[in-house]
Coordinates of N, CA and C in Angstrom, one line a residue:
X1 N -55.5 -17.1 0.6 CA -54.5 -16.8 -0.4 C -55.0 -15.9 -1.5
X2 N -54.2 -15.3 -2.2 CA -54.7 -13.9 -2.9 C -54.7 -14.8 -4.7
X3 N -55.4 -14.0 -5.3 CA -55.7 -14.8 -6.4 C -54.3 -14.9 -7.3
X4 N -53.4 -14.3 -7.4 CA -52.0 -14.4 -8.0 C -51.6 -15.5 -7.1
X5 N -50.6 -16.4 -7.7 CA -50.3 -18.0 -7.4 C -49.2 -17.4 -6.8
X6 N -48.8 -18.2 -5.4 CA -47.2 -17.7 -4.5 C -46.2 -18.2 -5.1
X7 N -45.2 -17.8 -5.4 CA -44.2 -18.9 -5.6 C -43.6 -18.7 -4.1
X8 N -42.9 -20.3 -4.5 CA -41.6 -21.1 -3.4 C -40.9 -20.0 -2.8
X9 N -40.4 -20.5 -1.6 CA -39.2 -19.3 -0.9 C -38.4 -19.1 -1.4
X10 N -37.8 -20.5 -1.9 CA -35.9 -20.4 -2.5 C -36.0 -20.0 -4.2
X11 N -37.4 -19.5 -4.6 CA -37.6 -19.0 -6.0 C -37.4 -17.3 -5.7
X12 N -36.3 -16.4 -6.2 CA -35.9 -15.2 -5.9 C -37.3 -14.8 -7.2
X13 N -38.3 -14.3 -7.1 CA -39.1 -13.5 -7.6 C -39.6 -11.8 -7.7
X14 N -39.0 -11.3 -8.2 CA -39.2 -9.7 -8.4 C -40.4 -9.3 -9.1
X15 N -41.5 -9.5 -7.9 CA -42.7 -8.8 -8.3 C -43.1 -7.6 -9.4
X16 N -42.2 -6.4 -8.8 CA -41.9 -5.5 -9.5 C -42.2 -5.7 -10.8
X17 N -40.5 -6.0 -11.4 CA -40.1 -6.3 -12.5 C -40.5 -7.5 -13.5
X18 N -41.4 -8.0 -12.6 CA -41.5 -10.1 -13.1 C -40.9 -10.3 -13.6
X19 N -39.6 -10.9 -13.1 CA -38.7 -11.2 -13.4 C -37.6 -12.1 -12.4
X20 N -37.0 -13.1 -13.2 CA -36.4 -14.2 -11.5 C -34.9 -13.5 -11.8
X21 N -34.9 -12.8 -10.7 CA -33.4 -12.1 -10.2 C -32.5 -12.9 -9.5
X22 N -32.3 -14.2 -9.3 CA -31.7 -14.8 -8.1 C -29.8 -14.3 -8.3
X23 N -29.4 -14.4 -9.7 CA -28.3 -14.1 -10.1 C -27.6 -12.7 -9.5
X24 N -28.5 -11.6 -9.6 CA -28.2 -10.5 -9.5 C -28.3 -9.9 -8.2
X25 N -28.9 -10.7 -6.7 CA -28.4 -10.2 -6.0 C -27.2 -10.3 -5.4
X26 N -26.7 -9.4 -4.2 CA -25.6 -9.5 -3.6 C -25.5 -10.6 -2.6
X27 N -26.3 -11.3 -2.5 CA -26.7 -11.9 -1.1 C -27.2 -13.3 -1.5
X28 N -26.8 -14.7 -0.3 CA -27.2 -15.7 -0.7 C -28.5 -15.8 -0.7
X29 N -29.1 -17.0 -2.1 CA -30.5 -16.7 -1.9 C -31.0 -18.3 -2.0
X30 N -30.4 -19.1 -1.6 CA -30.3 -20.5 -1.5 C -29.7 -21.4 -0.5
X31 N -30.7 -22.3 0.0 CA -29.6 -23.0 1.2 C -28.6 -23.6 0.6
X32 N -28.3 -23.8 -0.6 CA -27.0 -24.6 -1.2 C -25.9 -23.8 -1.4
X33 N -26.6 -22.3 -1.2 CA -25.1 -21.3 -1.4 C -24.1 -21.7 -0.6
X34 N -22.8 -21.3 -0.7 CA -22.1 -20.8 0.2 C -22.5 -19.7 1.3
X35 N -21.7 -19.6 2.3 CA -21.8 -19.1 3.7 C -21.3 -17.7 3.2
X36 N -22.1 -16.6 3.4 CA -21.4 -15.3 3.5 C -20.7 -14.8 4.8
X37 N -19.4 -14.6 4.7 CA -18.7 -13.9 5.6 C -18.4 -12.8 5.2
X38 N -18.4 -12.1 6.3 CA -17.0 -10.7 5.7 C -15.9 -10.8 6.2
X39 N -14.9 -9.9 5.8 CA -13.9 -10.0 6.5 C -13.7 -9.4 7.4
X40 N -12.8 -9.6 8.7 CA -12.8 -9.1 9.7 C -11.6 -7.6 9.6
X41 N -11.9 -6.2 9.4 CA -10.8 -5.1 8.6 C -10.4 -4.3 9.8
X42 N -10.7 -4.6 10.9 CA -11.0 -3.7 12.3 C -9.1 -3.6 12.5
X43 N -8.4 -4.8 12.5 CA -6.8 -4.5 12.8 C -6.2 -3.9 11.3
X44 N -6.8 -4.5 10.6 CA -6.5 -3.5 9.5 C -6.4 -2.4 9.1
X45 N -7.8 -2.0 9.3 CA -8.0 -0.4 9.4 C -7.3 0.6 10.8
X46 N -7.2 -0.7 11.8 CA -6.4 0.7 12.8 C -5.0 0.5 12.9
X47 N -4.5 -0.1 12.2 CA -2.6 -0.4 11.6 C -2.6 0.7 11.0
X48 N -3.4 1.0 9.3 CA -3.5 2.0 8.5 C -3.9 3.4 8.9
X49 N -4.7 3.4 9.9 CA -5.2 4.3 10.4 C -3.9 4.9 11.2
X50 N -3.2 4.4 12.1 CA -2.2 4.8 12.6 C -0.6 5.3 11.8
X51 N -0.8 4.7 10.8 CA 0.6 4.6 9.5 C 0.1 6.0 9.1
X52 N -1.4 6.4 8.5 CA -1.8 7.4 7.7 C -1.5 8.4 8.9
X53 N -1.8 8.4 10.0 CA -1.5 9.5 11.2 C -0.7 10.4 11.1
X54 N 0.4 8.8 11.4 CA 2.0 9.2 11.8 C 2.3 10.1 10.6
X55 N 1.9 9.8 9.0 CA 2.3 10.1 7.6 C 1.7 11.6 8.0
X56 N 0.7 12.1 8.2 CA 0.3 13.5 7.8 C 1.0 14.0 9.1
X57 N 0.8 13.8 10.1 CA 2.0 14.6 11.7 C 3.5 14.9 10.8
X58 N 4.1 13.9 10.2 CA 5.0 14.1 9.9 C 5.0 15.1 8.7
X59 N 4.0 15.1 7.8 CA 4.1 15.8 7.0 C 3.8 17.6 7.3
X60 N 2.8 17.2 8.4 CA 2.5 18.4 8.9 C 3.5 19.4 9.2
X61 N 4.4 18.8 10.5 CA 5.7 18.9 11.1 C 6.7 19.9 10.4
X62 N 6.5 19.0 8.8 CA 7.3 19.5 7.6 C 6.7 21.2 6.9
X63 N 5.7 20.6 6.4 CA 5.1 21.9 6.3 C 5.2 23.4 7.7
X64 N 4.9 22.6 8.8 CA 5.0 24.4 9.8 C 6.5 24.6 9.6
X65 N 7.3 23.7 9.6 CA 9.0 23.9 10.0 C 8.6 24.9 8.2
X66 N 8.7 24.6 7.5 CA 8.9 25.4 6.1 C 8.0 26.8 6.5
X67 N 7.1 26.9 6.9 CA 6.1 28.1 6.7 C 6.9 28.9 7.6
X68 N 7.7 28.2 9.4 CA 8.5 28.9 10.2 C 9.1 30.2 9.7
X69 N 9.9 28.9 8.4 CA 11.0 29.7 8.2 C 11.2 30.6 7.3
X70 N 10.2 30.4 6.3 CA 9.5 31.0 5.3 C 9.3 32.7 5.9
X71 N 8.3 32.6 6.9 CA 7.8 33.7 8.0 C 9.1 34.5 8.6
X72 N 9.5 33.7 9.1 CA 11.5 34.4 9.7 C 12.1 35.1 8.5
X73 N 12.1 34.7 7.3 CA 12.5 35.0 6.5 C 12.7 36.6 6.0
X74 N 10.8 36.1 5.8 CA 9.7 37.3 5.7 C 10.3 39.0 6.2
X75 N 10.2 38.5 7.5 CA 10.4 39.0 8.5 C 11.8 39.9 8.7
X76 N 13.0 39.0 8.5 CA 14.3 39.6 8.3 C 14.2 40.5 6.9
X77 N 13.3 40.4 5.9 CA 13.2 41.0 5.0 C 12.7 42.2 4.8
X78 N 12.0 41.7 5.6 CA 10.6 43.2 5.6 C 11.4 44.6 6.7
X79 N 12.3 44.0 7.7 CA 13.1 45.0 8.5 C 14.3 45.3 7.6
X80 N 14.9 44.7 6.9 CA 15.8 45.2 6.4 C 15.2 46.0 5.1
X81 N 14.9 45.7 4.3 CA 14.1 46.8 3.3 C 13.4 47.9 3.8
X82 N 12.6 48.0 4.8 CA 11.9 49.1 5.7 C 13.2 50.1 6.6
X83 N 14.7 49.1 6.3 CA 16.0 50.1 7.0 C 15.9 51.4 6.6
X84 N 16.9 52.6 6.6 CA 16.9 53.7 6.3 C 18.4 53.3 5.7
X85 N 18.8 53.6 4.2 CA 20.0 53.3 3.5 C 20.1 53.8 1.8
X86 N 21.0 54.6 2.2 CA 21.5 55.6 1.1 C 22.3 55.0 0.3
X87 N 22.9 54.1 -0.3 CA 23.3 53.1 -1.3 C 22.3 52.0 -2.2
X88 N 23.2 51.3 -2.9 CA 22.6 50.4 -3.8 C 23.3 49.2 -2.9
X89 N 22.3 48.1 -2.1 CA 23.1 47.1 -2.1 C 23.5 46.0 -2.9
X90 N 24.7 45.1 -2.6 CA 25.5 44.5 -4.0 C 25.2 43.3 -3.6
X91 N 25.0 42.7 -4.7 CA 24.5 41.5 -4.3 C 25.9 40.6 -3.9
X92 N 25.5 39.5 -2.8 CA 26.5 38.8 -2.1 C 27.3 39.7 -1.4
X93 N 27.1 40.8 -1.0 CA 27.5 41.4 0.0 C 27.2 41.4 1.5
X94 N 28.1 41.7 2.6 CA 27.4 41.9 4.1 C 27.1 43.0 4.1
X95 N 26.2 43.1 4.9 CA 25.5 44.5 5.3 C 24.8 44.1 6.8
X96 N 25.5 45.5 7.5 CA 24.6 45.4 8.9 C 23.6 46.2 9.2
X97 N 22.7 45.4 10.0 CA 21.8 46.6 10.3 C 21.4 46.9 11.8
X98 N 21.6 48.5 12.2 CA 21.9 48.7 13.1 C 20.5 49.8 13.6
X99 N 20.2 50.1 15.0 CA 19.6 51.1 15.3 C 20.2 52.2 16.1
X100 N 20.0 53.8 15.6 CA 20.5 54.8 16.1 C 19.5 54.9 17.1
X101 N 19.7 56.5 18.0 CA 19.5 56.8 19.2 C 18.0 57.8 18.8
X102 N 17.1 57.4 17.5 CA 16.3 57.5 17.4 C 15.3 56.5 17.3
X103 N 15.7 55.5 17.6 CA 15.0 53.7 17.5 C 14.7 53.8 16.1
X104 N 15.4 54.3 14.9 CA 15.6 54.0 13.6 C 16.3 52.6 13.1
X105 N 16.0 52.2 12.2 CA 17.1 50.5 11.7 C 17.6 51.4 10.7
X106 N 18.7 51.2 10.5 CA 19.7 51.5 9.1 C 20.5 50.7 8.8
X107 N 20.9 50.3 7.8 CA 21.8 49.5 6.8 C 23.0 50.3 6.6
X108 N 24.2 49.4 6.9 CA 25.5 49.8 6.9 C 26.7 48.8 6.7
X109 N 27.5 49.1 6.0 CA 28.6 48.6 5.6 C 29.8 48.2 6.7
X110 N 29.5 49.2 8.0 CA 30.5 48.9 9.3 C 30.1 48.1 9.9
X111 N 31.2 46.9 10.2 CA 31.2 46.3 10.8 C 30.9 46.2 12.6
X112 N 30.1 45.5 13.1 CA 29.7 45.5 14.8 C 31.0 45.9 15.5
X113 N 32.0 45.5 15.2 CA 33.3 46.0 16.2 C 34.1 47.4 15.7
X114 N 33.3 48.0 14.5 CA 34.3 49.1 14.6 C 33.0 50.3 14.6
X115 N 32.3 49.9 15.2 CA 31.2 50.8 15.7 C 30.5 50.9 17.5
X116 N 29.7 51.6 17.8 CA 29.1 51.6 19.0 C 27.6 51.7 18.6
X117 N 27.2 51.3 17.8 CA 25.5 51.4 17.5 C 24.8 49.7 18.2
X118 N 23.9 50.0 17.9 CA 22.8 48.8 18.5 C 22.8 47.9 17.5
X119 N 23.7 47.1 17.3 CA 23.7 45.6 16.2 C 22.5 45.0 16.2
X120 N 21.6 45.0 15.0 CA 20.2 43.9 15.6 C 20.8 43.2 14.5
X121 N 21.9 42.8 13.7 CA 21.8 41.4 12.9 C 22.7 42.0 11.8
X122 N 23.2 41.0 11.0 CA 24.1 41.1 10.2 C 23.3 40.2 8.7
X123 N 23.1 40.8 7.7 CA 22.7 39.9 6.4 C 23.8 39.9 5.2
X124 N 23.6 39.3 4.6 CA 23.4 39.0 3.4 C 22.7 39.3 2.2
X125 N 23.1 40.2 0.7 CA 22.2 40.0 -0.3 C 22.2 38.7 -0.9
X126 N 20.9 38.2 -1.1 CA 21.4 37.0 -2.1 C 21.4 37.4 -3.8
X127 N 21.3 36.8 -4.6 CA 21.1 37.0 -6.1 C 19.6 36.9 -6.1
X128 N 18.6 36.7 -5.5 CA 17.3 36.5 -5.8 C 16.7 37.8 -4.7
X129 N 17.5 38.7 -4.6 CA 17.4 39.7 -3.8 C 16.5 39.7 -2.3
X130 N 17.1 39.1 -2.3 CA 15.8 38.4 -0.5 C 17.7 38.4 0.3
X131 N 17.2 38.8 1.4 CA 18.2 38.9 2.4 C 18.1 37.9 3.4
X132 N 19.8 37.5 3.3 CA 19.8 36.5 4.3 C 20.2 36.7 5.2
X133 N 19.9 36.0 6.5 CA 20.6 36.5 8.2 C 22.0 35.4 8.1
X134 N 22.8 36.2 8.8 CA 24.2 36.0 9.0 C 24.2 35.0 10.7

């Protein structure tokens, strides 16, 4: 035995520190403790785990369907501003936009039945000046 005196097993002794820690660990350190369990979280965590899933799919879902339309938007916008159109358009007005026999887009006030041009779509100005499809 080494010349420093052993203490007892069930004496929590911190060499280190000299100092008796028994209080401060996380862990039983006495046969008189109580029994450490844990809890069992395995159905718990894969209930939540499936709830948080379903939550972000859905949210996701939400977000492409907005970015979709967002993009379509974009899109109807970007061809009708890039039209060829000699006016000021008014806001809340229709306007169609048509292609001539040069595969030009142009913006026009005639309506699809009292013309013979290539109809690609009928808009709308809004007040926020973004064009909306008809």
């Amino acid at each position: 035995m080494s010349a420093k005196k052993k203490k007892p097993d069930q004496v929590v002794y911190n060499a280190d520190n000299k100092h008796y820690d028994a209080a401060l660990k996380p862990y039983a350190t006495d046969l008189g403790a109580p029994v450490i369990t844990t809890n069992d979280t395995v159905a718990w965590k894969n209930t939540n785990i499936n709830k948080v899933n379903k939550h972000i799919k859905a949210k996701y879902d939400e977000l492409k369907a907005e970015y979709d339309a967002l993009l379509k938007e974009f899109e109807y916008n970007n061809l009708v501003y890039s039209a060829k159109f000699n006016f000021e358009p008014v806001v809340g007005e229709v306007y169609h936009l048509y292609r001539n026999k040069e595969e030009t887009p142009f913006l026009s006030i005639i309506a699809p039945a009292e013309c013979s041009f290539d109809h690609l779509g009928s808009f709308r100005l809004k007040a926020d000046k973004i064009w909306e499809s008809l």
